[in-house]
GROMACS .gro file of C-alpha atoms in nm:
model
  218
    1MET     CA    1  12.793   6.556   5.163
    2LYS     CA    2  12.980   6.824   5.358
    3LYS     CA    3  12.803   7.095   5.159
    4LYS     CA    4  12.464   6.940   5.238
    5LEU     CA    5  12.549   6.919   5.610
    6SER     CA    6  12.667   7.281   5.610
    7LEU     CA    7  12.348   7.392   5.438
    8LEU     CA    8  12.130   7.200   5.684
    9PHE     CA    9  12.329   7.346   5.974
   10LEU     CA   10  12.280   7.699   5.838
   11ILE     CA   11  11.906   7.645   5.791
   12GLY     CA   12  11.885   7.514   6.147
   13ILE     CA   13  12.052   7.826   6.286
   14ILE     CA   14  11.818   8.053   6.088
   15LEU     CA   15  11.508   7.868   6.211
   16GLN     CA   16  11.636   7.879   6.568
   17ASN     CA   17  11.688   8.256   6.550
   18VAL     CA   18  11.340   8.306   6.406
   19LEU     CA   19  11.191   8.097   6.687
   20ILE     CA   20  11.384   8.283   6.958
   21THR     CA   21  11.281   8.622   6.815
   22SER     CA   22  10.917   8.514   6.798
   23CYS     CA   23  10.919   8.389   7.158
   24LYS     CA   24  11.086   8.707   7.278
   25LYS     CA   25  10.814   8.918   7.120
   26ASP     CA   26  10.548   8.714   7.301
   27GLU     CA   27  10.727   8.751   7.635
   28ASP     CA   28  10.768   9.127   7.595
   29LYS     CA   29  10.396   9.168   7.524
   30THR     CA   30  10.462   9.486   7.329
   31THR     CA   31  10.173   9.694   7.205
   32PRO     CA   32  10.158   9.835   6.850
   33ASN     CA   33  10.325  10.162   6.954
   34GLY     CA   34  10.609   9.976   7.129
   35ALA     CA   35  10.509  10.047   7.490
   36ALA     CA   36  10.546   9.750   7.723
   37SER     CA   37  10.228   9.608   7.873
   38GLY     CA   38  10.115   9.301   8.062
   39GLU     CA   39   9.925   9.169   8.362
   40ILE     CA   40   9.996   9.116   8.731
   41THR     CA   41   9.812   8.901   8.982
   42ASP     CA   42   9.743   9.049   9.325
   43THR     CA   43   9.850   8.764   9.552
   44ARG     CA   44   9.627   8.892   9.832
   45ASP     CA   45   9.301   8.807   9.655
   46GLY     CA   46   9.392   8.662   9.317
   47LYS     CA   47   9.261   8.955   9.111
   48VAL     CA   48   9.441   9.021   8.784
   49TYR     CA   49   9.523   9.376   8.668
   50LYS     CA   50   9.646   9.502   8.334
   51TRP     CA   51   9.940   9.742   8.329
   52ARG     CA   52  10.109   9.953   8.065
   53LYS     CA   53  10.421  10.162   8.034
   54ILE     CA   54  10.328  10.523   7.953
   55LYS     CA   55  10.639  10.724   7.867
   56ASP     CA   56  10.882  10.643   8.152
   57GLN     CA   57  10.618  10.528   8.404
   58THR     CA   58  10.435  10.199   8.445
   59TRP     CA   59  10.067  10.230   8.541
   60PHE     CA   60   9.771  10.006   8.606
   61VAL     CA   61   9.529  10.062   8.320
   62GLU     CA   62   9.230   9.985   8.540
   63ASN     CA   63   9.122  10.098   8.885
   64LEU     CA   64   9.211   9.903   9.196
   65ASN     CA   65   8.944   9.668   9.334
   66TYR     CA   66   9.106   9.542   9.655
   67VAL     CA   67   8.876   9.528   9.959
   68THR     CA   68   8.977   9.741  10.260
   69SER     CA   69   8.781   9.848  10.567
   70ASP     CA   70   8.710  10.196  10.429
   71SER     CA   71   8.640  10.128  10.061
   72TRP     CA   72   8.318  10.073   9.869
   73THR     CA   73   8.186   9.970   9.531
   74TYR     CA   74   7.955  10.225   9.371
   75ASP     CA   75   7.604  10.171   9.515
   76GLY     CA   76   7.732   9.851   9.677
   77SER     CA   77   7.729   9.674   9.340
   78ALA     CA   78   7.989   9.401   9.282
   79SER     CA   79   7.960   9.448   8.906
   80ASN     CA   80   8.045   9.817   8.947
   81GLY     CA   81   8.352   9.711   9.142
   82ASP     CA   82   8.458   9.475   8.865
   83LEU     CA   83   8.427   9.750   8.605
   84TYR     CA   84   8.524  10.069   8.790
   85GLY     CA   85   8.716   9.944   9.093
   86ARG     CA   86   8.646  10.049   9.451
   87LEU     CA   87   8.621  10.396   9.603
   88TYR     CA   88   8.867  10.452   9.889
   89THR     CA   89   8.925  10.700  10.165
   90TRP     CA   90   9.267  10.859  10.131
   91GLN     CA   91   9.409  10.678  10.433
   92ASP     CA   92   9.302  10.336  10.305
   93ALA     CA   93   9.418  10.420   9.953
   94LEU     CA   94   9.775  10.477  10.071
   95TYR     CA   95   9.818  10.109  10.161
   96ALA     CA   96   9.586   9.945   9.909
   97CYS     CA   97   9.812   9.879   9.609
   98PRO     CA   98   9.979   9.538   9.570
   99ASN     CA   99  10.342   9.479   9.665
  100GLY     CA  100  10.573   9.653   9.417
  101TRP     CA  101  10.314   9.920   9.336
  102HIS     CA  102  10.193  10.235   9.511
  103VAL     CA  103   9.952  10.526   9.492
  104PRO     CA  104  10.115  10.796   9.275
  105ASN     CA  105  10.219  11.114   9.452
  106ASP     CA  106  10.164  11.461   9.313
  107ASN     CA  107  10.496  11.467   9.128
  108GLU     CA  108  10.419  11.135   8.959
  109TRP     CA  109  10.081  11.262   8.841
  110ASN     CA  110  10.260  11.574   8.713
  111THR     CA  111  10.499  11.355   8.515
  112LEU     CA  112  10.206  11.174   8.351
  113PHE     CA  113  10.029  11.498   8.258
  114ILE     CA  114  10.345  11.667   8.127
  115GLY     CA  115  10.427  11.357   7.923
  116LEU     CA  116  10.088  11.389   7.754
  117GLY     CA  117  10.143  11.755   7.674
  118VAL     CA  118  10.028  11.966   7.972
  119ASN     CA  119  10.250  12.273   8.009
  120PRO     CA  120  10.487  12.222   8.307
  121THR     CA  121  10.394  12.568   8.434
  122GLU     CA  122  10.032  12.453   8.477
  123VAL     CA  123  10.063  12.122   8.659
  124ASP     CA  124  10.079  12.265   9.012
  125ASN     CA  125   9.770  12.480   8.958
  126ILE     CA  126   9.431  12.399   9.107
  127GLY     CA  127   9.155  12.345   8.853
  128TRP     CA  128   9.141  12.251   8.486
  129MET     CA  129   9.460  12.246   8.278
  130GLY     CA  130   9.600  12.127   7.947
  131SER     CA  131   9.417  12.090   7.617
  132ASP     CA  132   9.326  11.738   7.502
  133GLN     CA  133   9.483  11.524   7.776
  134GLY     CA  134   9.141  11.415   7.902
  135LEU     CA  135   9.067  11.284   7.554
  136GLN     CA  136   9.396  11.094   7.556
  137LEU     CA  137   9.323  10.938   7.897
  138ARG     CA  138   8.954  10.848   7.862
  139ALA     CA  139   8.851  10.503   7.743
  140THR     CA  140   8.689  10.473   7.401
  141SER     CA  141   8.359  10.360   7.555
  142GLY     CA  142   8.172  10.384   7.884
  143TRP     CA  143   8.143  10.762   7.912
  144GLU     CA  144   7.817  10.953   7.874
  145ASN     CA  145   7.857  11.196   7.582
  146GLY     CA  146   8.232  11.206   7.607
  147ASN     CA  147   8.430  10.895   7.519
  148GLY     CA  148   8.800  10.946   7.464
  149ASN     CA  149   9.046  10.816   7.209
  150ASN     CA  150   9.260  10.646   7.478
  151SER     CA  151   9.574  10.726   7.281
  152SER     CA  152   9.771  10.712   7.608
  153GLY     CA  153   9.648  10.362   7.689
  154PHE     CA  154   9.543  10.479   8.039
  155ASN     CA  155   9.186  10.359   7.975
  156ALA     CA  156   9.013  10.589   8.224
  157LEU     CA  157   8.654  10.496   8.312
  158PRO     CA  158   8.402  10.721   8.492
  159GLY     CA  159   8.370  10.553   8.831
  160GLY     CA  160   8.218  10.852   9.010
  161TRP     CA  161   8.275  10.902   9.383
  162ARG     CA  162   8.133  10.859   9.731
  163TYR     CA  163   8.050  11.157   9.951
  164THR     CA  164   8.134  11.157  10.319
  165ASN     CA  165   7.763  11.109  10.401
  166GLY     CA  166   7.760  10.779  10.211
  167GLU     CA  167   7.590  10.902   9.893
  168PHE     CA  168   7.732  10.807   9.553
  169ALA     CA  169   7.742  11.040   9.254
  170HIS     CA  170   7.869  11.101   8.900
  171LEU     CA  171   7.897  10.745   8.773
  172GLY     CA  172   7.939  10.759   8.396
  173VAL     CA  173   8.052  11.122   8.385
  174SER     CA  174   8.352  11.169   8.617
  175ALA     CA  175   8.672  10.992   8.717
  176VAL     CA  176   8.873  11.105   9.020
  177TRP     CA  177   9.185  10.943   9.167
  178TRP     CA  178   9.374  11.003   9.487
  179SER     CA  179   9.728  11.137   9.498
  180ALA     CA  180   9.949  11.012   9.782
  181SER     CA  181  10.033  11.377   9.857
  182ASP     CA  182   9.821  11.564  10.107
  183SER     CA  183   9.759  11.937  10.112
  184SER     CA  184   9.680  11.965  10.485
  185ASP     CA  185   9.589  11.751  10.786
  186MET     CA  186   9.236  11.716  10.653
  187LYS     CA  187   9.273  11.725  10.274
  188ALA     CA  188   9.472  11.552   9.999
  189PHE     CA  189   9.527  11.617   9.630
  190THR     CA  190   9.325  11.445   9.358
  191ARG     CA  191   9.341  11.424   8.979
  192GLY     CA  192   9.036  11.392   8.760
  193LEU     CA  193   8.853  11.393   8.428
  194GLY     CA  194   8.506  11.494   8.316
  195HIS     CA  195   8.291  11.371   8.031
  196GLU     CA  196   8.232  11.696   7.841
  197ILE     CA  197   8.571  11.863   7.870
  198ASN     CA  198   8.898  11.738   7.724
  199LYS     CA  199   9.122  11.897   7.984
  200VAL     CA  200   9.239  11.735   8.309
  201TYR     CA  201   9.227  11.876   8.659
  202ARG     CA  202   9.406  11.888   8.993
  203GLU     CA  203   9.210  11.950   9.312
  204TYR     CA  204   9.216  11.870   9.682
  205ASP     CA  205   8.940  11.728   9.897
  206TYR     CA  206   8.864  11.581  10.238
  207LYS     CA  207   9.057  11.262  10.307
  208TRP     CA  208   8.743  11.068  10.396
  209MET     CA  209   8.583  11.117  10.053
  210GLY     CA  210   8.566  10.800   9.842
  211TYR     CA  211   8.773  10.819   9.524
  212SER     CA  212   8.932  10.572   9.283
  213VAL     CA  213   9.290  10.445   9.299
  214ARG     CA  214   9.535  10.387   9.015
  215CYS     CA  215   9.857  10.211   9.109
  216ILE     CA  216  10.199  10.297   8.967
  217LYS     CA  217  10.504  10.071   8.972
  218ASP     CA  218  10.767  10.131   9.241
   0.00000   0.00000   0.00000
């Protein structure tokens, strides 16, 4: 009898450990390559965003779609907002991310690019840099003649931009995001991708242009 009880007790412990391990895996929401991922709900409007840990940083893997006074959906289309997020002026972008998240500064963008293989000596340059980092960042669908492999998990989509005169351009072919770092009183740095080149770029532009926002965890 004692042997049977001991055996049942041992089986119970094994099953308990299996159950705990299984539950822990579900809670961690790990992706196949081991990088943590999940979702957060923006308590301001109830929108849900996916996030992913890329190297040592945690990024949204979709563009922000929170309404501010100086932000727009491409061509005023709600469906474009759902897919590509909104286009923000730099000033509005700075305060648009949910609590616990922020617009990445220039150094944080540099960290992302270097982590994907851009030479550290290049990242402070203006213009195109790297080799295949655009391919790593672009989503596997949604781009005209230039889908990526999304090996980074960043899932970049070509949301285009809004000019200061109110015109929209480059939907389907370009993605540009604000950096929290400005280059002068009138301009701030941006990071971007194109559809027919696998490099990435760093630029600066007028702060009242409309560009996308990606949030990074505090």
